[in-house]
XYZ file of C-alpha atoms in Angstrom:
553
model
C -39.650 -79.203 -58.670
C -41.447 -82.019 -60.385
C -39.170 -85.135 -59.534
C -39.537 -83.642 -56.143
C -43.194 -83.664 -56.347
C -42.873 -87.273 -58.010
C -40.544 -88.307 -55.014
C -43.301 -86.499 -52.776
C -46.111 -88.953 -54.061
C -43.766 -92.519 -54.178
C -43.123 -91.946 -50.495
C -46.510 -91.190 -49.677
C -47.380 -93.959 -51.460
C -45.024 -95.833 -49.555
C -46.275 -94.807 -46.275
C -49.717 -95.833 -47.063
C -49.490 -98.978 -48.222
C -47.384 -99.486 -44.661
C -50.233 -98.463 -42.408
C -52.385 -100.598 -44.862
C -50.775 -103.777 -44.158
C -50.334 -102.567 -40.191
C -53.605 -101.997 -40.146
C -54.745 -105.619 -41.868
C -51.908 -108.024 -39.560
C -53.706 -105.736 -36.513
C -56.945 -106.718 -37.313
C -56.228 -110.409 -38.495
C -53.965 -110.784 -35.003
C -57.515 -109.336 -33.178
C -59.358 -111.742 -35.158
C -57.156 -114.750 -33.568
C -57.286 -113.736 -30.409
C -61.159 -113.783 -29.891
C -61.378 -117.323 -31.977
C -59.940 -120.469 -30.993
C -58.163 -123.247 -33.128
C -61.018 -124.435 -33.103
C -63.186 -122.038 -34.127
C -64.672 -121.412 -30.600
C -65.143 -118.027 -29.348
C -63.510 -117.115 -25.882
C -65.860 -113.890 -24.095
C -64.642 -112.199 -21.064
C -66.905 -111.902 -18.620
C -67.145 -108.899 -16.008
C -69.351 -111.196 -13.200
C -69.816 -107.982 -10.785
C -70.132 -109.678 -7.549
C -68.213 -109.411 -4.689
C -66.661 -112.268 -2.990
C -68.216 -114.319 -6.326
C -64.454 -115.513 -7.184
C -65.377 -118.345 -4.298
C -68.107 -119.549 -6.336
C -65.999 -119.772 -9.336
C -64.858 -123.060 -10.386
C -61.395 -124.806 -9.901
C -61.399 -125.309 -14.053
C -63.157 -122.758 -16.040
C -62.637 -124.221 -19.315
C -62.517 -128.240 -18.293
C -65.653 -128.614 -16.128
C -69.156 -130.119 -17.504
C -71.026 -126.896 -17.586
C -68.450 -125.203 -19.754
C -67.926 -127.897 -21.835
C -71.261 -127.974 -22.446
C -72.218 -124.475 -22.626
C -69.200 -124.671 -25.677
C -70.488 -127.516 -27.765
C -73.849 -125.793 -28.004
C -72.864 -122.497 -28.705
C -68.953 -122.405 -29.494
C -68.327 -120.191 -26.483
C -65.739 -120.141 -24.215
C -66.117 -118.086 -21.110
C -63.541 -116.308 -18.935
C -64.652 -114.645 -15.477
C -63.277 -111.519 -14.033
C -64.374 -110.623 -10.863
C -64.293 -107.766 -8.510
C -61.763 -109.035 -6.059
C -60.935 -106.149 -3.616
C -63.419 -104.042 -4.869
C -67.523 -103.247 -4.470
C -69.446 -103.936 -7.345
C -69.743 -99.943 -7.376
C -66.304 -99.549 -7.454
C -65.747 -102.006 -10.033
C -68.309 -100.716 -12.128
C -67.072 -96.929 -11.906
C -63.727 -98.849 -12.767
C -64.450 -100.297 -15.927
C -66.365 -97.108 -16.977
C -64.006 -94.949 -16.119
C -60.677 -96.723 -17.400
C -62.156 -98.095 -20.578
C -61.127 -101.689 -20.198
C -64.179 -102.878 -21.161
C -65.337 -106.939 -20.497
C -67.006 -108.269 -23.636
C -70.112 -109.031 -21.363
C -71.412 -107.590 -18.000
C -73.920 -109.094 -15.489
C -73.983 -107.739 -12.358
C -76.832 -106.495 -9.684
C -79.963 -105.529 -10.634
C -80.558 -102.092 -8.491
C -78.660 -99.204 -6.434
C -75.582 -97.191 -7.835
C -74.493 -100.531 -10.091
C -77.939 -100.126 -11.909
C -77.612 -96.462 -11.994
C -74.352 -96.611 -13.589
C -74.881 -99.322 -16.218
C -78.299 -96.649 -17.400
C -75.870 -94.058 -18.178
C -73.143 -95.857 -19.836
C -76.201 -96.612 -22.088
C -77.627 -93.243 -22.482
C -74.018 -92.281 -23.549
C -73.694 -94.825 -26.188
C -71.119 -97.187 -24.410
C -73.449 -100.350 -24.445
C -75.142 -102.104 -27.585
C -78.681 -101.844 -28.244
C -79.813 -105.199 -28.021
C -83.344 -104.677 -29.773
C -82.643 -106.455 -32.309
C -81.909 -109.861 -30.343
C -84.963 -109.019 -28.712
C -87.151 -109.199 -31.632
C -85.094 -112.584 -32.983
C -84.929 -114.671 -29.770
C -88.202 -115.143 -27.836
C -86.118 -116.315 -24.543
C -84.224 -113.506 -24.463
C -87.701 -111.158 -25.195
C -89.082 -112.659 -21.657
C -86.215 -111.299 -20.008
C -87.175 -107.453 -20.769
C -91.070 -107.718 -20.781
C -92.480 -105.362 -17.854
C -94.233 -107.966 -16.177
C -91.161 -109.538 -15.713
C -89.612 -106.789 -13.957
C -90.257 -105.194 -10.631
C -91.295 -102.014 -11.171
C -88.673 -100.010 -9.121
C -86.630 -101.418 -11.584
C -88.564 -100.656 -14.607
C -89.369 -97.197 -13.250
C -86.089 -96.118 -12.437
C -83.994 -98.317 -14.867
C -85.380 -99.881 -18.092
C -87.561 -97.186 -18.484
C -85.688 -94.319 -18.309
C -83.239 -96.074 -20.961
C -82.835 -93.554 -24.466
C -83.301 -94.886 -28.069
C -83.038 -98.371 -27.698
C -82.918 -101.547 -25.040
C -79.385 -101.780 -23.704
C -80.033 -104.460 -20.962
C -81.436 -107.668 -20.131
C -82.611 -108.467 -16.572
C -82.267 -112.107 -15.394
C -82.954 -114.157 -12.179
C -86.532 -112.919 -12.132
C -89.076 -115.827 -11.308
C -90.480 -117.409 -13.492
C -94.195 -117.717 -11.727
C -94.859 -117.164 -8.359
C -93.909 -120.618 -6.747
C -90.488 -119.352 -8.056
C -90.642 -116.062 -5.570
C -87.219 -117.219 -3.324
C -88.054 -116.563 0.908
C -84.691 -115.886 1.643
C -85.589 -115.931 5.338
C -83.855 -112.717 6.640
C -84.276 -112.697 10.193
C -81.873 -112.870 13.658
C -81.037 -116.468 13.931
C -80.132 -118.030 17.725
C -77.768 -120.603 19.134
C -80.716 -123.308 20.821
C -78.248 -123.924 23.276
C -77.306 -120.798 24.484
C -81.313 -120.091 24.703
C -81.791 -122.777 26.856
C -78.646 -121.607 29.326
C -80.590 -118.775 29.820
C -83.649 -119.536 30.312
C -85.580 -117.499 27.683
C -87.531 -119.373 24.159
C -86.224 -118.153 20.959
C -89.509 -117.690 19.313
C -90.780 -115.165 22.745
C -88.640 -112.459 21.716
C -90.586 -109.681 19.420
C -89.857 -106.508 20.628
C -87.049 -104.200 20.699
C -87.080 -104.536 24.404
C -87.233 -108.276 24.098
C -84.036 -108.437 22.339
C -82.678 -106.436 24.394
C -83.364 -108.074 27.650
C -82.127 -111.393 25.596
C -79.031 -110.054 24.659
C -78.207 -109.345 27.871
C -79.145 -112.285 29.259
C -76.180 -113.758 27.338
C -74.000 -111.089 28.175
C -74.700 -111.975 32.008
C -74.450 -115.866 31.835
C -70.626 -114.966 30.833
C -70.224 -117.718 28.174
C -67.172 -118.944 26.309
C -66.670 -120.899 23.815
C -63.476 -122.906 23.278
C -61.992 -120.265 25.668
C -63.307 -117.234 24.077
C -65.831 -115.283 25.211
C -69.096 -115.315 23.419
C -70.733 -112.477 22.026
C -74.499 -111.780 22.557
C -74.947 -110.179 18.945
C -72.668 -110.715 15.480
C -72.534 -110.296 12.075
C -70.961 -110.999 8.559
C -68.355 -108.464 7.061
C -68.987 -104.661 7.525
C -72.272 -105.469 9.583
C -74.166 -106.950 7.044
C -76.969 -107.522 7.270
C -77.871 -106.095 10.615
C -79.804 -103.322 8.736
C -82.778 -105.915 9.058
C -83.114 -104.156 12.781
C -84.379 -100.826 11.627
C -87.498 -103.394 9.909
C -88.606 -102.795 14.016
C -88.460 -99.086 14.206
C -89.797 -98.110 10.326
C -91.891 -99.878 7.706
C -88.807 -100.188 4.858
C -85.316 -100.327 5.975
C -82.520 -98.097 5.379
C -81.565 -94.114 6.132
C -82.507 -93.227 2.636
C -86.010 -94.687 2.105
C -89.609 -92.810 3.169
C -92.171 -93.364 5.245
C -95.707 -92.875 3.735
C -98.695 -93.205 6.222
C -101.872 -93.899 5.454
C -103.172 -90.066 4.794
C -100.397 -89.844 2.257
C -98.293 -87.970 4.372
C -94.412 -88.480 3.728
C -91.165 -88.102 5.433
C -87.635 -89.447 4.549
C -86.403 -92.031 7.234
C -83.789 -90.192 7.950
C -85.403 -87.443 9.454
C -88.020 -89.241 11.606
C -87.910 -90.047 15.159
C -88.759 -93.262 14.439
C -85.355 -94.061 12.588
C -83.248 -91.997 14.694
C -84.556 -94.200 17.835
C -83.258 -97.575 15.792
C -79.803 -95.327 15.245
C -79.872 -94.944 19.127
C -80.978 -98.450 20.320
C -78.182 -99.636 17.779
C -75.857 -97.324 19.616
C -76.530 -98.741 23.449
C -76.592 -102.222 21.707
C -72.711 -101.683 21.038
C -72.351 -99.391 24.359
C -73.223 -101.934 26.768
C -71.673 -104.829 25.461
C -74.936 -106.507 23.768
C -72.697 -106.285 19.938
C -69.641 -107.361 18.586
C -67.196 -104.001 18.372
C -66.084 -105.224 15.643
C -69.621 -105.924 14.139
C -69.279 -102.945 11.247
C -65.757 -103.356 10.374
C -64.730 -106.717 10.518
C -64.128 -108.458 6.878
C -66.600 -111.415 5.859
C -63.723 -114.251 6.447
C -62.848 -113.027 10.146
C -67.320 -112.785 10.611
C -67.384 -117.049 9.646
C -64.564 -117.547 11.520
C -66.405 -116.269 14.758
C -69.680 -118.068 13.595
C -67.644 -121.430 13.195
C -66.036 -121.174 16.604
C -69.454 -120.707 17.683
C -68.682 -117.200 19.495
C -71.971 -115.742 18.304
C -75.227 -116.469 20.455
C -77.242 -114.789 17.758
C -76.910 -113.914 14.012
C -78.112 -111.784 11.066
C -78.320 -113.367 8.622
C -80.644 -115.299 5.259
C -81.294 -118.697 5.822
C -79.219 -120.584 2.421
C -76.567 -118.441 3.433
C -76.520 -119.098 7.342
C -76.947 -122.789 6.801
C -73.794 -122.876 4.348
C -71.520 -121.575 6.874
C -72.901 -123.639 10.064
C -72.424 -126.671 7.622
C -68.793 -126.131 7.233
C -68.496 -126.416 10.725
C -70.720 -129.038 11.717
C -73.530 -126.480 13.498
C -76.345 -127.070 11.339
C -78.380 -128.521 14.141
C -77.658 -125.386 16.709
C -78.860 -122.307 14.904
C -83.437 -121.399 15.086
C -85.324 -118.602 14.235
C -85.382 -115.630 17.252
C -88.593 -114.216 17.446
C -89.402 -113.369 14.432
C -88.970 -109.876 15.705
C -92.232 -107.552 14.926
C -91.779 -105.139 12.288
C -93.030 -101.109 12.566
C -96.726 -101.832 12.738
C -96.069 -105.007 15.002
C -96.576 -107.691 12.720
C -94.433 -110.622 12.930
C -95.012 -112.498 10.488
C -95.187 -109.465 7.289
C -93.256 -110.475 4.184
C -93.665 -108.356 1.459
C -91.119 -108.552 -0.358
C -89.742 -106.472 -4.026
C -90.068 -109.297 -6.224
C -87.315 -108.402 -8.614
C -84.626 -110.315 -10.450
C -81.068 -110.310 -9.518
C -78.823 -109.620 -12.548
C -78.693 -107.081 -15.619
C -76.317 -107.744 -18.728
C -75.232 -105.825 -21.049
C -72.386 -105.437 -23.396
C -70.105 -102.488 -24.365
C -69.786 -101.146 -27.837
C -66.495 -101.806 -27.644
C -67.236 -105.679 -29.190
C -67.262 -105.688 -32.835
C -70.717 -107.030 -34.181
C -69.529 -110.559 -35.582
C -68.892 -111.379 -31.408
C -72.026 -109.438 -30.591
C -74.038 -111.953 -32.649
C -72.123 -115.225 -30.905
C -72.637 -113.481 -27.094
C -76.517 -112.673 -28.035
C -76.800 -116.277 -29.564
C -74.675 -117.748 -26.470
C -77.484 -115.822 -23.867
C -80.803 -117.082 -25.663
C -79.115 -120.860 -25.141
C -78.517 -120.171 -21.258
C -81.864 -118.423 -21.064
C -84.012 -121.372 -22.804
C -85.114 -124.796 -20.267
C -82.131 -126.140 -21.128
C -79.139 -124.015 -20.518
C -81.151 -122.898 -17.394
C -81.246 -126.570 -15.929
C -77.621 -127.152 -17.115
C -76.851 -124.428 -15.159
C -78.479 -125.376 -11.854
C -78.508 -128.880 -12.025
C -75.776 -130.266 -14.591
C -75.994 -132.451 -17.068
C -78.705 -134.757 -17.406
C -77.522 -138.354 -16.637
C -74.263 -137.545 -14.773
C -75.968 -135.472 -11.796
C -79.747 -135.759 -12.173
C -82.250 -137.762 -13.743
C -85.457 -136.496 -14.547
C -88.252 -138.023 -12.861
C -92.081 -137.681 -13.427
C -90.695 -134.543 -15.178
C -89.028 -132.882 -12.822
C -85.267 -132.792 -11.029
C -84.284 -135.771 -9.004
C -80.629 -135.243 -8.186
C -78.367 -138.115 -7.970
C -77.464 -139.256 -4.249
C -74.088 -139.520 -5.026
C -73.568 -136.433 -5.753
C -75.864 -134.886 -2.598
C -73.781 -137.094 -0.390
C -70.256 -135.558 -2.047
C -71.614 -132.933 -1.072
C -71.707 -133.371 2.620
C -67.602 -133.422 2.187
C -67.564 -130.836 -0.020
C -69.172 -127.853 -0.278
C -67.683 -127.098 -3.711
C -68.305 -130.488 -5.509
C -71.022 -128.967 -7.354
C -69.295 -125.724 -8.344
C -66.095 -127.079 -9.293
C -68.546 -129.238 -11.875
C -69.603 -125.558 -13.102
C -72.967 -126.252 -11.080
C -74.875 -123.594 -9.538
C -71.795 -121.366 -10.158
C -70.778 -118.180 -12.083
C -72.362 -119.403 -15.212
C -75.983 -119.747 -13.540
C -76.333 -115.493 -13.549
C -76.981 -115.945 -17.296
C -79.515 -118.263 -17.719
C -82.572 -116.260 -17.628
C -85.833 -116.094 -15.694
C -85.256 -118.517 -12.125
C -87.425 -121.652 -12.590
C -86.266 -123.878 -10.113
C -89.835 -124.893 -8.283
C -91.667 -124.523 -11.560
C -89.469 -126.464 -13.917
C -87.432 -128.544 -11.824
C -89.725 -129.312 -8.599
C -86.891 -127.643 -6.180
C -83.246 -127.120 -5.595
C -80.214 -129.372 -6.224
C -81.083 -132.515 -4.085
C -83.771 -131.220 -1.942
C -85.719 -134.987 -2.277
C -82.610 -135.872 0.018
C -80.744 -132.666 1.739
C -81.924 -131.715 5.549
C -81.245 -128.518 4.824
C -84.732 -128.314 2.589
C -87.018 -129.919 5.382
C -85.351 -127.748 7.881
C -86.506 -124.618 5.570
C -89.802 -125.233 5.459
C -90.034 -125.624 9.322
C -87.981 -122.391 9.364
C -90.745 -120.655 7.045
C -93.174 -121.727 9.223
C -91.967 -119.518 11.833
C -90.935 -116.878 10.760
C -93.575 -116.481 7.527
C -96.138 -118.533 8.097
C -98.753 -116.678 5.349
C -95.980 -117.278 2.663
C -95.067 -113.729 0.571
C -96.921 -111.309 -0.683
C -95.291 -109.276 -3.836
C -94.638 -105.431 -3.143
C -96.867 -103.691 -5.094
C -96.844 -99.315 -5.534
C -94.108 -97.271 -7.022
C -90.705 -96.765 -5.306
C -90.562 -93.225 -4.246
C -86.891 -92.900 -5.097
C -88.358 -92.660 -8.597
C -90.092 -89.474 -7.262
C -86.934 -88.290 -5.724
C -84.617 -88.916 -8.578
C -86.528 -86.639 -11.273
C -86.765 -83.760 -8.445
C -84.803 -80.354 -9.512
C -83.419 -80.793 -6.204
C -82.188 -84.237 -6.837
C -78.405 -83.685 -7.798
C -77.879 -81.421 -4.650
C -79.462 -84.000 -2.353
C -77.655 -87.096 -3.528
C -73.915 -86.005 -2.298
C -75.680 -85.533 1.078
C -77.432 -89.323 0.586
C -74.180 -91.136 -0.136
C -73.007 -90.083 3.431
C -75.764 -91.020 5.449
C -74.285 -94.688 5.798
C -71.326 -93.077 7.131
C -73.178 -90.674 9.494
C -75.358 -93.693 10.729
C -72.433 -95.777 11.483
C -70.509 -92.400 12.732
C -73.856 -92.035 15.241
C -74.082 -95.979 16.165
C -70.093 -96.042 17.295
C -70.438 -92.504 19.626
C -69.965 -93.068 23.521
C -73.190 -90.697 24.288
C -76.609 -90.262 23.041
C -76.035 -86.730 22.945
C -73.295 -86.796 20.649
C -75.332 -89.312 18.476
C -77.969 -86.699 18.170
C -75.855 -83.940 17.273
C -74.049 -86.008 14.204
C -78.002 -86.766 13.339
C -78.874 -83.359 13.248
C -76.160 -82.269 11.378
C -77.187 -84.315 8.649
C -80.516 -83.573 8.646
C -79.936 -79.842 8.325
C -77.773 -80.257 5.112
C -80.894 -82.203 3.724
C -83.326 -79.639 4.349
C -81.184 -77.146 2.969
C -80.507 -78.871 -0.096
C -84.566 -79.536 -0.220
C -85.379 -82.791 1.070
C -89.010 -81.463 2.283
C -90.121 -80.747 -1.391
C -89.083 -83.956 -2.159
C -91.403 -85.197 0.560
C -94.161 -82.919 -0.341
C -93.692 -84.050 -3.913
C -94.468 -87.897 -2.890
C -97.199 -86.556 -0.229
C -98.664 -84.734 -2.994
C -98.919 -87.885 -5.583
C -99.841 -90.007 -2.897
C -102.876 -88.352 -1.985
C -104.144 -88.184 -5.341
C -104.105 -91.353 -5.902
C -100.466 -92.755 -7.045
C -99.972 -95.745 -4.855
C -96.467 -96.357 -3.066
C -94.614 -98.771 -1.894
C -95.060 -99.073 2.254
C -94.100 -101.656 3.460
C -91.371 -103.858 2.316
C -88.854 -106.653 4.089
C -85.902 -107.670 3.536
C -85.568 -110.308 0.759
């Protein structure tokens, strides 16, 4: 019995000192794949955008930006990006699979937000408190008055035990405030064959009447027939319409008068008439059947072979695509179009920032420290101007302290759209270099002292906002909604109104329309939707203010 035992304890012996060394060749072969020969560190990079692969470099590692971004801080950065996928779907992904990036930055608000919160609350992200306290650049990133407060109501806020996430891309000071311009944008020239000025159209019934006014004059362009009414992939953004019909867009947001009294969009007449005049849009031939479905590649096309009299769209965006093919003089404001109250000219907009970041436990602490130390360099003057602009000497010069881009490189890109991004400019890397200071730092954007498109935006804001923005101020009354008892019964119903909207636009009869409507709006007030509303009525008239009014931005 006792060699046995003694034979027991020299194999177990054995067996230990096995995993042992297993263990320590795992751990030193982990080491080497996170550090370089050169002692740089390579982080993975979830950037959570969709379609953002196309604004992803040619060279990752070999363009100025990088290189840069390395010799400061000894970081090399890989992108992954959600090709195929919504950021929502990616996000669920990653959370659900456990193949974690070593740092996240993606959007700032709906179901991504949402998500990222409970990972957090669940211990799957690192508190970043710490960092906080050490790095002042990265502390302006998470101070309240540097958040909107939807988001800090319904995100930061409700965050348990620590701070998990830092929000970037919010401006700086006010100058910074971007007017994205979201508005219906018209072919000139097709406006002239008809007879009818861009900037008379207001109304509902105005569009209307314009629309079909193209649809009459039976145009074509390079043999194809033009459509009165497009947009970019899966409609977007031709939400912008409802901004007519209710005074913040969308099936799921609430309309507060001015006695306090509240009602989800959803269930007012007022939204279910902008369902219905979306619905004879596409019935009588005013919309592009393919509006909703099409994918964003097949929407440019159309725009390129100039089959679209008019367009959805935000002006940077717009203007990119008419540049590619040579259109950049065709395209004006239409109307602008007046929102609920008939106001024209109303921009108030969420002032928010556009990314949050975060990374998952799963990073050991040593990498933690290099990422954290990696951020407050991207977030300081300097990593955000490297960024945005490039490096100082090879594609700007300051000037009077400010940005002055060299003309070589705003005439490249005239040929090429991508010249600046394939130098790591203005590209994937820019999402995680803190607060946006472009007017306030720099003076402006990448060559505006020379690009058109700049002097073309200002006439642009001119018509359609000519009193500038005003900031959204008041609470978001989702905040109300999501700690309701009757929230988790009511949000199933929520994430099918989109369908049901798009269900009601594509029906052949008004009746049917109606009847998909109601349907929907019977589950809701089963599930409880009017305490929700009586809940916000309730807070609003003693006192709480609300958001009412809000454009798209």
């Amino acid at each position: 019995m006792q060699k046995k035992f003694k034979l027991y304890l020299t194999m177990m012996l054995v067996l230990t000192l096995t995993l042992l060394a297993a263990c320590t060749n795992n751990e030193e072969a982990g080491s080497e794949s996170q550090e370089g020969e050169n002692g740089e560190i390579t982080v993975k990079v979830l950037h959570n955008w969709a379609g953002s692969e196309g604004n992803a470099p040619k060279d990752v590692e070999n363009n100025p930006v990088a290189k840069k971004i390395l010799e400061e801080t000894g970081v090399k950065l890989e992108f992954d990006y959600p090709t195929g996928l919504s950021e929502v779907e990616k996000i669920t992904q990653v959370f659900s699979t456990g193949e974690f990036p070593d740092l996240y930055t993606g959007p700032a608000w709906g179901k991504e937000s949402e998500t990222l919160l409970k990972a957090a609350n669940e211990g799957q992200l690192h508190d970043l408190t710490e960092y906080i306290d050490k790095y002042p650049n990265l502390a302006n990133l998470v101070k309240e008055e540097n958040i909107s407060p939807s988001l800090y109501d319904n995100i930061i806020s409700q965050q348990q035990g620590g701070q998990f996430m830092l929000h970037a891309g919010y401006p700086a000071t006010e100058d910074d405030v971007i007017n994205w311009l979201y508005g219906l944008y018209v072919n000139k020239d097709i406006a002239d064959q008809v007879g009818i000025h861009p900037q008379s159209v207001h109304t509902p019934e105005d569009l209307y009447n314009f629309l079909k006014a193209v649809k009459d004059a039976n145009l074509e362009s390079n043999g194809n027939p033009v459509f009165p009414l497009g947009a970019n992939g899966n409609g977007w953004p031709l939400d912008i319409l409802s901004e007519m019909f209710v005074p913040v867009a969308g099936s799921a947001s609430w309309m507060i008068d001015d006695n306090g009294e509240t009602k989800l969009n959803f269930l007012t007449s007022e939204y279910e008439d902008y369902i219905l005049y979306m619905q004879k849009l596409l019935n009588d031939g005013l919309l592009d059947p393919e509006a909703y479905t099409q994918t964003g590649a097949i929407a440019e096309e159309k725009l390129m072979q100039g089959r679209y009299a008019v367009v959805p769209n935000q002006f940077p965006g717009l203007w990119t695509g008419l540049t590619k093919a040579g259109l950049q003089d065709k395209y004006v404001p239409l109307g602008p179009l007046n929102d609920a109250n008939g106001d024209p000219h109303r921009t108030e907009v969420n002032v928010t920032g556009s990314q949050l970041i975060a990374v998952p436990t799963s990073v050991p602490k040593e990498k933690l420290d290099t990422i954290m130390e990696m951020l407050n360099y991207l977030a300081s003057d300097e990593g955000f101007l490297l960024t945005k602009y490039g490096v100082e000497g090879v594609h700007y010069d300051m000037v009077d302290g400010k940005v002055q881009a060299k003309k070589e490189w705003v005439d490249k890109l005239k040929d090429d759209p991508k010249a600046l991004i394939n130098e790591g400019i203005d590209s994937s890397y820019g999402t995680l270099a803190g607060m946006h200071r472009a007017i306030s730092l720099a003076g402006g954007s990448f060559g505006y002292q020379y690009d058109p498109r700049y002097k073309i935006e200002e006439e642009f804001k001119q018509i359609m906002s000519p009193n500038g923005i005003t900031p959204v101020e008041g609470k978001d009354p989702y905040t109300v909604f999501q700690k309701h008892a009757n929230y988790e019964q009511i949000q199933p119903i929520f994430d099918t109104l989109g369908d049901v909207v798009l269900q009601a636009i594509h029906s052949k009869s008004e009746e049917e329309a109606k009847k998909l409507i109601k349907e929907s709006q019977d589950a809701l007030k089963s599930a409880g939707i009017e305490e929700v509303d009586n809940e916000i009525a309730k807070q609003a008239k003693d006192g709480t203010e609300f958001m009412r009014y809000r454009t798209s931005n």
